[in-house]
């Protein structure tokens, strides 16, 4: 179920982000092509103007000079003197575009008629040229046409009307293949970049949604495990009760009562744990003096420890300890869990020390026993629900929920529990409660 959901979320997330990426990439590409085209046209105009002015300065136009101009600029030049094409127009290199040049010139002649007093710089445009049969013709051209006055005396303003019949007409055709190649290269680059962006986004979406789903999946697994463990724990007392009712051995009522109490303790623990975890359990917070609180617990618990021949020791700080805000019932529950564990896992003749101290901005309650101790690799696991270290499995009154409950109670008070080894053997549990917790 989670795998399918993961794939679906990945697809959705990737589609949305790729859509946004494509939109911006296309917008950027359009803007960039527009600028490129404008710059290309400007550069052609500039070359064209330079060409016109250099022709204007010539007294005589030689083939050599014109061929050199063409070669330098990569243009096709066409010249008409008072409407008559120069011989230069018919040389070999012009063959592929000669027809086009004639067409443009004819259209220019019409424009001259329409343009009235302004025959200069009549024509500038971009045009597509159909490919020649031998494929030699460029696909697109830029064209510029201008009337150039080659005489010495007339000023440009005077030239416009007086000289238009006798002027030298220049047509420049510039192939655009390089420019279009540049455009295609840019589009290809954009395409490749967008494609790699998409691959990256799919990978990102997969990892991102996987990360989002992980806590939900873990939570569901924990819930399932919890239900399985709880059912397992409840099955044993129920089986004992059923067999006691059927067989009715001596004192069977007592057995049933004990098992019912066991079940009720288990159900209580599970309920408290669930409520603490989903924060539906409201703590009854009130100021609490840690030293008198710990003294009370010590006095209540000491007889129980003595019954098992375990010595109890209480260490309180000499200086006054500030009070903390806490739910005294829950805090007591926490310390009793630690003390009961300490008594359960400490052999007779050994001792348990209950200690209060302040460290940094915390008030610390510590339960240190001289019992069997906890292996390092078990130290984190013992706080998991229903976790019991193997060697204590046989103990019927232990469900493996105590420390988990204790940790949740500490967390509800913004505190924490740490476990370490007691010097000389045993385990030490230290609970840290922040002083400024309100
Ligand atoms: P349980 O009800 O089994 O005591 P807990 O959650 O309180 O459940 O403890 C989990 C496990 O941690 C226990 O089964 C036990 O193996 C280990 N443990 C807890 N406290 C101690 C201790 N003081 N000394 C040694 N082992 C302990």
Short mmCIF file of C-alpha atoms and ligand atoms in Angstrom, two decimals:
data_model
loop_
_atom_site.label_atom_id
_atom_site.label_comp_id
_atom_site.label_asym_id
_atom_site.label_seq_id
_atom_site.Cartn_x
_atom_site.Cartn_y
_atom_site.Cartn_z
CA UNK A 1 0.00 0.00 0.00
CA UNK A 2 2.77 2.43 0.94
CA UNK A 3 4.79 1.53 -2.16
CA UNK A 4 1.85 2.38 -4.43
CA UNK A 5 1.18 5.60 -2.53
CA UNK A 6 4.87 6.46 -2.76
CA UNK A 7 4.86 6.03 -6.55
CA UNK A 8 1.67 8.05 -6.92
CA UNK A 9 2.99 10.90 -4.78
CA UNK A 10 6.30 10.82 -6.66
CA UNK A 11 4.43 11.11 -9.98
CA UNK A 12 2.27 13.97 -8.77
CA UNK A 13 5.13 15.88 -7.19
CA UNK A 14 7.36 15.33 -10.25
CA UNK A 15 4.61 16.41 -12.68
CA UNK A 16 3.92 19.64 -10.84
CA UNK A 17 7.57 20.60 -10.46
CA UNK A 18 8.39 19.59 -14.06
CA UNK A 19 5.45 21.67 -15.32
CA UNK A 20 6.81 24.70 -13.49
CA UNK A 21 10.32 23.99 -14.78
CA UNK A 22 9.14 23.69 -18.40
CA UNK A 23 7.05 26.84 -18.19
CA UNK A 24 9.97 28.92 -16.96
CA UNK A 25 12.43 27.26 -19.34
CA UNK A 26 10.22 28.05 -22.34
CA UNK A 27 9.65 31.62 -21.19
CA UNK A 28 13.37 32.08 -20.75
CA UNK A 29 14.13 30.47 -24.12
CA UNK A 30 11.65 32.77 -25.90
CA UNK A 31 13.11 35.87 -24.25
CA UNK A 32 16.63 34.76 -25.04
CA UNK A 33 15.81 34.01 -28.71
CA UNK A 34 14.12 37.37 -29.05
CA UNK A 35 17.23 39.17 -27.77
CA UNK A 36 19.45 37.03 -29.98
CA UNK A 37 17.39 37.91 -33.06
CA UNK A 38 17.42 41.61 -32.23
CA UNK A 39 21.19 41.59 -31.77
CA UNK A 40 21.62 39.67 -35.01
CA UNK A 41 19.52 42.20 -36.95
CA UNK A 42 21.39 45.11 -35.35
CA UNK A 43 24.73 43.62 -36.24
CA UNK A 44 23.60 43.13 -39.86
CA UNK A 45 22.39 46.72 -40.03
CA UNK A 46 25.68 47.89 -38.68
CA UNK A 47 27.66 45.86 -41.25
CA UNK A 48 25.36 47.11 -43.96
CA UNK A 49 25.86 50.75 -42.99
CA UNK A 50 29.64 50.27 -42.91
CA UNK A 51 29.48 48.71 -46.35
CA UNK A 52 27.41 51.58 -47.77
CA UNK A 53 29.76 54.21 -46.43
CA UNK A 54 32.87 52.42 -47.68
CA UNK A 55 31.27 52.17 -51.16
CA UNK A 56 30.37 55.85 -51.06
CA UNK A 57 34.00 56.71 -50.56
CA UNK A 58 35.16 54.76 -53.65
CA UNK A 59 35.82 56.56 -56.94
CA UNK A 60 35.94 53.36 -58.93
CA UNK A 61 34.57 49.94 -58.06
CA UNK A 62 36.80 47.06 -59.10
CA UNK A 63 35.90 43.33 -59.10
CA UNK A 64 38.76 42.68 -56.77
CA UNK A 65 37.56 45.22 -54.27
CA UNK A 66 33.97 43.97 -54.38
CA UNK A 67 35.04 40.32 -54.09
CA UNK A 68 37.19 41.21 -51.12
CA UNK A 69 34.24 42.97 -49.47
CA UNK A 70 32.05 39.89 -50.00
CA UNK A 71 34.70 37.56 -48.68
CA UNK A 72 35.38 39.64 -45.59
CA UNK A 73 31.74 39.94 -44.57
CA UNK A 74 30.43 36.60 -45.84
CA UNK A 75 27.81 38.51 -47.87
CA UNK A 76 26.44 38.46 -51.39
CA UNK A 77 26.71 41.96 -52.90
CA UNK A 78 24.62 43.12 -55.87
CA UNK A 79 24.97 46.47 -57.58
CA UNK A 80 22.78 48.29 -60.09
CA UNK A 81 23.96 51.46 -61.72
CA UNK A 82 20.98 53.60 -62.72
CA UNK A 83 18.86 50.44 -62.87
CA UNK A 84 21.38 48.37 -64.88
CA UNK A 85 23.01 45.41 -63.12
CA UNK A 86 26.77 45.53 -62.90
CA UNK A 87 28.61 42.62 -64.47
CA UNK A 88 29.71 41.71 -60.98
CA UNK A 89 26.13 40.47 -60.30
CA UNK A 90 26.53 37.56 -62.67
CA UNK A 91 29.73 36.01 -61.35
CA UNK A 92 29.59 32.40 -60.21
CA UNK A 93 29.36 32.91 -56.51
CA UNK A 94 26.06 34.76 -56.96
CA UNK A 95 24.30 32.03 -58.88
CA UNK A 96 22.34 30.46 -56.00
CA UNK A 97 20.80 33.77 -54.93
CA UNK A 98 20.74 35.73 -58.16
CA UNK A 99 17.01 35.13 -58.74
CA UNK A 100 16.22 36.32 -55.26
CA UNK A 101 18.35 39.43 -55.68
CA UNK A 102 16.51 40.31 -58.88
CA UNK A 103 13.17 39.85 -57.18
CA UNK A 104 14.21 42.15 -54.33
CA UNK A 105 15.52 44.72 -56.72
CA UNK A 106 12.25 44.72 -58.64
CA UNK A 107 10.30 45.17 -55.45
CA UNK A 108 12.70 47.97 -54.54
CA UNK A 109 11.98 49.75 -57.78
CA UNK A 110 8.26 49.74 -56.89
CA UNK A 111 9.11 51.02 -53.43
CA UNK A 112 11.15 53.82 -54.88
CA UNK A 113 8.05 54.93 -56.75
CA UNK A 114 5.95 54.76 -53.56
CA UNK A 115 8.55 56.22 -51.26
CA UNK A 116 8.47 59.68 -52.80
CA UNK A 117 11.26 61.76 -51.39
CA UNK A 118 13.00 59.04 -49.40
CA UNK A 119 14.58 56.45 -51.65
CA UNK A 120 17.52 55.98 -49.33
CA UNK A 121 17.60 52.82 -47.21
CA UNK A 122 14.30 51.59 -48.57
CA UNK A 123 14.46 48.04 -47.75
CA UNK A 124 15.53 45.92 -44.90
CA UNK A 125 14.07 42.57 -44.01
CA UNK A 126 14.55 38.95 -43.31
CA UNK A 127 13.41 36.50 -45.96
CA UNK A 128 13.17 32.78 -46.46
CA UNK A 129 14.64 31.47 -49.66
CA UNK A 130 13.36 28.17 -51.08
CA UNK A 131 16.28 25.72 -51.34
CA UNK A 132 17.77 25.33 -54.81
CA UNK A 133 17.62 21.93 -56.48
CA UNK A 134 21.28 21.24 -55.89
CA UNK A 135 20.72 22.16 -52.25
CA UNK A 136 23.35 24.88 -52.41
CA UNK A 137 21.05 27.76 -51.55
CA UNK A 138 20.99 28.97 -47.93
CA UNK A 139 17.68 28.58 -46.17
CA UNK A 140 17.28 32.10 -44.97
CA UNK A 141 18.72 35.51 -45.79
CA UNK A 142 18.89 38.94 -44.36
CA UNK A 143 18.65 41.60 -47.03
CA UNK A 144 19.52 45.25 -47.07
CA UNK A 145 19.19 47.52 -50.05
CA UNK A 146 20.26 51.09 -50.37
CA UNK A 147 20.78 53.76 -52.97
CA UNK A 148 24.26 55.09 -52.83
CA UNK A 149 25.23 58.30 -54.54
CA UNK A 150 28.67 57.99 -56.01
CA UNK A 151 28.99 61.55 -57.28
CA UNK A 152 31.23 64.01 -55.48
CA UNK A 153 29.15 67.14 -55.13
CA UNK A 154 25.62 66.54 -53.92
CA UNK A 155 24.83 66.47 -50.26
CA UNK A 156 22.75 63.55 -49.02
CA UNK A 157 19.62 65.67 -48.58
CA UNK A 158 19.90 66.93 -52.13
CA UNK A 159 20.56 63.46 -53.45
CA UNK A 160 17.20 62.05 -52.41
CA UNK A 161 15.19 63.57 -55.21
CA UNK A 162 17.73 64.77 -57.71
CA UNK A 163 19.89 61.71 -57.91
CA UNK A 164 17.53 58.84 -57.42
CA UNK A 165 17.43 57.93 -61.10
CA UNK A 166 21.22 57.91 -61.39
CA UNK A 167 22.25 56.46 -58.08
CA UNK A 168 24.11 53.26 -57.44
CA UNK A 169 21.83 50.70 -55.81
CA UNK A 170 23.42 48.25 -53.42
CA UNK A 171 21.76 45.04 -52.28
CA UNK A 172 23.38 43.00 -49.56
CA UNK A 173 22.20 39.46 -48.87
CA UNK A 174 23.52 37.76 -45.82
CA UNK A 175 22.97 34.00 -45.29
CA UNK A 176 21.58 33.16 -41.88
CA UNK A 177 22.62 29.50 -41.55
CA UNK A 178 25.12 30.27 -38.82
CA UNK A 179 22.53 32.17 -36.89
CA UNK A 180 19.98 29.39 -37.21
CA UNK A 181 22.61 26.86 -36.25
CA UNK A 182 23.24 28.95 -33.14
CA UNK A 183 19.49 29.00 -32.39
CA UNK A 184 19.22 25.21 -32.82
CA UNK A 185 22.24 24.70 -30.59
CA UNK A 186 20.64 26.87 -27.94
CA UNK A 187 17.34 24.95 -28.19
CA UNK A 188 19.16 21.63 -27.96
CA UNK A 189 21.06 22.83 -24.92
CA UNK A 190 17.82 23.96 -23.31
CA UNK A 191 16.18 20.65 -24.15
CA UNK A 192 19.05 18.68 -22.64
CA UNK A 193 19.16 20.86 -19.55
CA UNK A 194 15.39 20.57 -19.07
CA UNK A 195 15.58 16.81 -19.53
CA UNK A 196 18.31 16.43 -16.94
CA UNK A 197 16.33 18.81 -14.71
CA UNK A 198 13.33 16.47 -15.07
CA UNK A 199 15.39 13.42 -14.17
CA UNK A 200 16.74 15.24 -11.16
CA UNK A 201 13.21 16.31 -10.17
CA UNK A 202 11.88 12.75 -10.44
CA UNK A 203 14.71 11.53 -8.23
CA UNK A 204 14.14 14.41 -5.83
CA UNK A 205 10.36 13.74 -5.74
CA UNK A 206 11.00 10.05 -5.06
CA UNK A 207 13.37 10.76 -2.17
CA UNK A 208 11.30 13.65 -0.82
CA UNK A 209 8.00 11.76 -0.76
CA UNK A 210 9.79 8.70 0.64
CA UNK A 211 11.05 10.86 3.47
CA UNK A 212 7.58 12.32 4.03
CA UNK A 213 5.98 8.89 4.15
CA UNK A 214 8.62 7.29 6.37
CA UNK A 215 7.24 8.50 9.74
CA UNK A 216 3.70 7.53 8.70
CA UNK A 217 4.86 4.06 7.69
CA UNK A 218 6.91 3.65 10.85
CA UNK A 219 3.96 4.77 12.93
CA UNK A 220 1.67 2.27 11.26
CA UNK A 221 4.20 -0.51 11.76
CA UNK A 222 4.50 0.45 15.42
CA UNK A 223 0.71 0.40 15.83
CA UNK A 224 0.48 -3.03 14.24
CA UNK A 225 3.30 -4.31 16.43
CA UNK A 226 1.64 -2.80 19.48
CA UNK A 227 -1.67 -4.53 18.75
CA UNK A 228 0.12 -7.84 18.08
CA UNK A 229 2.11 -7.59 21.33
CA UNK A 230 -0.91 -6.53 23.36
CA UNK A 231 -2.98 -9.44 22.01
CA UNK A 232 -0.14 -11.79 22.82
CA UNK A 233 0.13 -10.48 26.38
CA UNK A 234 -3.63 -10.73 26.93
CA UNK A 235 -3.88 -14.24 25.54
CA UNK A 236 -1.92 -15.84 28.43
CA UNK A 237 -4.08 -14.57 31.31
CA UNK A 238 -7.23 -15.29 29.33
CA UNK A 239 -6.08 -18.88 28.72
CA UNK A 240 -5.31 -19.30 32.45
CA UNK A 241 -8.76 -17.93 33.40
CA UNK A 242 -10.54 -20.22 30.93
CA UNK A 243 -8.70 -23.33 32.04
CA UNK A 244 -9.28 -22.41 35.71
CA UNK A 245 -13.03 -22.09 35.08
CA UNK A 246 -13.09 -25.44 33.27
CA UNK A 247 -10.87 -27.47 35.63
CA UNK A 248 -11.68 -25.61 38.86
CA UNK A 249 -8.45 -26.50 40.71
CA UNK A 250 -8.07 -25.59 44.42
CA UNK A 251 -7.97 -21.79 44.98
CA UNK A 252 -8.96 -21.21 41.33
CA UNK A 253 -10.84 -18.02 42.32
CA UNK A 254 -7.58 -16.54 43.54
CA UNK A 255 -5.84 -17.50 40.30
CA UNK A 256 -8.62 -15.89 38.27
CA UNK A 257 -8.46 -12.77 40.41
CA UNK A 258 -4.69 -12.50 39.96
CA UNK A 259 -4.96 -12.92 36.21
CA UNK A 260 -7.75 -10.35 35.96
CA UNK A 261 -5.66 -7.90 37.99
CA UNK A 262 -2.72 -8.58 35.66
CA UNK A 263 -4.88 -7.90 32.62
CA UNK A 264 -6.28 -4.76 34.16
CA UNK A 265 -2.73 -3.50 34.91
CA UNK A 266 -1.74 -4.19 31.33
CA UNK A 267 -4.80 -2.44 29.90
CA UNK A 268 -4.20 0.55 32.22
CA UNK A 269 -0.61 0.84 31.07
CA UNK A 270 -1.57 0.62 27.41
CA UNK A 271 -4.26 3.26 27.80
CA UNK A 272 -1.95 5.67 29.64
CA UNK A 273 0.76 5.11 27.06
CA UNK A 274 -1.59 5.77 24.15
CA UNK A 275 -2.96 8.90 25.80
CA UNK A 276 0.51 10.18 26.57
CA UNK A 277 1.68 9.54 23.03
CA UNK A 278 -1.20 11.33 21.32
CA UNK A 279 -1.08 14.12 23.95
CA UNK A 280 -4.70 13.55 24.96
CA UNK A 281 -3.69 12.99 28.59
CA UNK A 282 -3.79 16.32 30.41
CA UNK A 283 -1.14 16.67 33.09
CA UNK A 284 -2.27 18.13 36.43
CA UNK A 285 0.67 20.49 36.86
CA UNK A 286 1.42 22.10 40.21
CA UNK A 287 4.59 23.33 41.93
CA UNK A 288 6.36 20.43 43.56
CA UNK A 289 9.26 20.43 46.04
CA UNK A 290 11.54 17.66 44.69
CA UNK A 291 13.25 16.84 48.00
CA UNK A 292 10.11 16.25 50.11
CA UNK A 293 8.52 14.47 47.15
CA UNK A 294 11.46 12.06 46.89
CA UNK A 295 11.55 11.56 50.66
CA UNK A 296 7.88 10.47 50.57
CA UNK A 297 8.54 7.97 47.85
CA UNK A 298 11.58 6.64 49.62
CA UNK A 299 9.59 6.11 52.83
CA UNK A 300 6.82 4.31 50.94
CA UNK A 301 9.11 2.06 49.00
CA UNK A 302 11.74 1.17 51.56
CA UNK A 303 9.69 -1.58 53.33
CA UNK A 304 9.15 -3.31 49.98
CA UNK A 305 12.87 -3.32 49.23
CA UNK A 306 13.67 -4.54 52.74
CA UNK A 307 11.31 -7.47 52.23
CA UNK A 308 13.65 -8.59 49.47
CA UNK A 309 16.65 -7.87 51.67
CA UNK A 310 17.70 -4.93 49.49
CA UNK A 311 19.10 -1.89 51.26
CA UNK A 312 17.77 1.48 50.23
CA UNK A 313 19.73 4.66 50.41
CA UNK A 314 18.52 8.25 49.91
CA UNK A 315 20.87 11.12 49.01
CA UNK A 316 19.45 14.66 49.01
CA UNK A 317 21.47 17.80 48.22
CA UNK A 318 22.57 19.93 51.17
CA UNK A 319 21.42 23.20 49.63
CA UNK A 320 17.75 24.03 48.96
CA UNK A 321 16.41 22.73 45.65
CA UNK A 322 14.03 24.90 43.61
CA UNK A 323 10.56 23.54 43.05
CA UNK A 324 9.42 22.30 39.66
CA UNK A 325 6.08 22.27 37.89
CA UNK A 326 4.96 18.67 37.60
CA UNK A 327 2.07 16.27 37.76
CA UNK A 328 2.91 14.59 41.08
CA UNK A 329 0.88 11.41 40.36
CA UNK A 330 2.61 10.84 37.01
CA UNK A 331 6.02 11.65 38.44
CA UNK A 332 5.41 9.18 41.22
CA UNK A 333 4.33 6.57 38.65
CA UNK A 334 7.59 7.17 36.80
CA UNK A 335 9.78 6.77 39.88
CA UNK A 336 7.86 3.67 41.02
CA UNK A 337 8.48 2.05 37.61
CA UNK A 338 12.21 2.68 38.03
CA UNK A 339 12.21 1.50 41.66
CA UNK A 340 10.18 -1.64 40.90
CA UNK A 341 12.56 -2.51 38.09
CA UNK A 342 15.52 -1.86 40.37
CA UNK A 343 14.08 -4.19 43.03
CA UNK A 344 13.18 -6.82 40.39
CA UNK A 345 16.62 -6.89 38.81
CA UNK A 346 18.73 -6.55 41.97
CA UNK A 347 19.65 -9.66 43.94
CA UNK A 348 19.10 -9.76 47.74
CA UNK A 349 21.93 -8.34 49.80
CA UNK A 350 22.66 -5.56 47.31
CA UNK A 351 21.45 -1.96 47.45
CA UNK A 352 19.51 0.74 45.64
CA UNK A 353 20.35 4.44 45.88
CA UNK A 354 17.78 7.14 45.35
CA UNK A 355 19.39 10.49 44.68
CA UNK A 356 18.31 14.06 43.99
CA UNK A 357 20.61 16.68 42.49
CA UNK A 358 20.49 19.69 40.23
CA UNK A 359 22.59 19.92 37.07
CA UNK A 360 22.67 22.95 34.83
CA UNK A 361 19.02 23.96 34.40
CA UNK A 362 17.67 20.56 35.39
CA UNK A 363 16.49 18.83 38.53
CA UNK A 364 17.58 15.20 38.39
CA UNK A 365 16.06 12.14 40.06
CA UNK A 366 18.33 9.14 40.01
CA UNK A 367 17.72 5.46 40.77
CA UNK A 368 20.96 3.47 40.89
CA UNK A 369 20.91 -0.26 41.63
CA UNK A 370 23.58 -2.89 42.07
CA UNK A 371 21.64 -5.43 40.04
CA UNK A 372 22.27 -7.45 36.89
CA UNK A 373 22.94 -4.38 34.74
CA UNK A 374 22.00 -3.77 31.13
CA UNK A 375 24.22 -4.49 28.13
CA UNK A 376 25.18 -1.45 26.08
CA UNK A 377 23.39 -2.67 22.96
CA UNK A 378 20.17 -3.10 24.98
CA UNK A 379 20.24 0.34 26.57
CA UNK A 380 18.13 2.05 23.89
CA UNK A 381 15.91 -0.95 23.15
CA UNK A 382 14.61 -1.30 26.70
CA UNK A 383 12.56 1.88 26.17
CA UNK A 384 10.64 0.30 23.29
CA UNK A 385 7.12 -0.99 23.84
CA UNK A 386 6.92 -4.60 25.08
CA UNK A 387 10.69 -4.96 24.93
CA UNK A 388 12.19 -7.25 27.54
CA UNK A 389 15.73 -8.41 27.76
CA UNK A 390 15.62 -12.21 27.41
CA UNK A 391 16.89 -13.14 30.82
CA UNK A 392 13.93 -11.44 32.53
CA UNK A 393 11.23 -12.92 30.30
CA UNK A 394 10.12 -15.40 32.85
CA UNK A 395 8.87 -12.71 35.23
CA UNK A 396 5.10 -12.70 34.99
CA UNK A 397 4.46 -9.22 36.36
CA UNK A 398 6.63 -7.58 33.70
CA UNK A 399 5.07 -6.66 30.36
CA UNK A 400 7.89 -4.57 28.96
CA UNK A 401 5.83 -1.37 29.04
CA UNK A 402 7.24 0.24 32.18
CA UNK A 403 10.24 2.12 30.78
CA UNK A 404 8.32 3.17 27.68
CA UNK A 405 5.69 4.68 29.95
CA UNK A 406 8.38 6.30 32.11
CA UNK A 407 10.00 7.90 29.06
CA UNK A 408 6.64 9.27 27.84
CA UNK A 409 5.90 10.75 31.28
CA UNK A 410 9.31 12.46 31.31
CA UNK A 411 8.76 13.74 27.76
CA UNK A 412 5.34 15.13 28.71
CA UNK A 413 7.22 17.21 31.32
CA UNK A 414 9.79 18.25 28.66
CA UNK A 415 12.32 16.06 30.43
CA UNK A 416 14.22 12.90 29.52
CA UNK A 417 15.54 9.65 30.98
CA UNK A 418 19.05 8.34 30.54
CA UNK A 419 20.44 4.97 31.49
CA UNK A 420 24.04 4.21 32.40
CA UNK A 421 26.02 1.61 34.32
CA UNK A 422 26.39 1.86 38.08
CA UNK A 423 30.02 1.93 39.16
CA UNK A 424 30.76 -1.55 40.45
CA UNK A 425 27.85 -3.14 38.54
CA UNK A 426 24.13 -2.48 38.04
CA UNK A 427 22.08 0.12 36.24
CA UNK A 428 21.52 3.79 36.90
CA UNK A 429 18.46 5.61 35.55
CA UNK A 430 18.58 9.42 35.66
CA UNK A 431 15.51 11.57 34.95
CA UNK A 432 16.13 15.20 33.95
CA UNK A 433 13.35 17.74 34.50
CA UNK A 434 13.83 21.32 33.27
CA UNK A 435 13.53 24.03 35.91
CA UNK A 436 11.87 26.59 33.66
CA UNK A 437 9.20 24.24 32.31
CA UNK A 438 5.87 26.05 32.70
P1 LIG B 1 9.39 -4.70 32.38
O1 LIG B 1 7.98 -4.59 32.71
O2 LIG B 1 9.77 -5.94 31.63
O3 LIG B 1 10.31 -4.39 33.51
P2 LIG B 1 10.39 -2.27 31.37
O4 LIG B 1 10.01 -1.50 30.19
O5 LIG B 1 10.26 -1.61 32.68
O6 LIG B 1 9.56 -3.58 31.30
O7 LIG B 1 11.86 -2.78 31.19
C1 LIG B 1 12.25 -3.32 29.95
C2 LIG B 1 13.42 -4.26 30.17
O8 LIG B 1 14.56 -3.52 30.61
C3 LIG B 1 13.18 -5.23 31.26
O9 LIG B 1 12.55 -6.37 30.76
C4 LIG B 1 14.55 -5.55 31.78
O10 LIG B 1 15.13 -6.56 31.00
C5 LIG B 1 15.32 -4.27 31.52
N1 LIG B 1 15.48 -3.49 32.75
C6 LIG B 1 14.71 -2.48 33.18
N2 LIG B 1 15.16 -1.97 34.34
C7 LIG B 1 16.27 -2.69 34.66
C8 LIG B 1 17.19 -2.66 35.74
N3 LIG B 1 17.10 -1.78 36.75
N4 LIG B 1 18.21 -3.54 35.70
C9 LIG B 1 18.34 -4.43 34.70
N5 LIG B 1 17.51 -4.52 33.65
C10 LIG B 1 16.47 -3.66 33.65
#
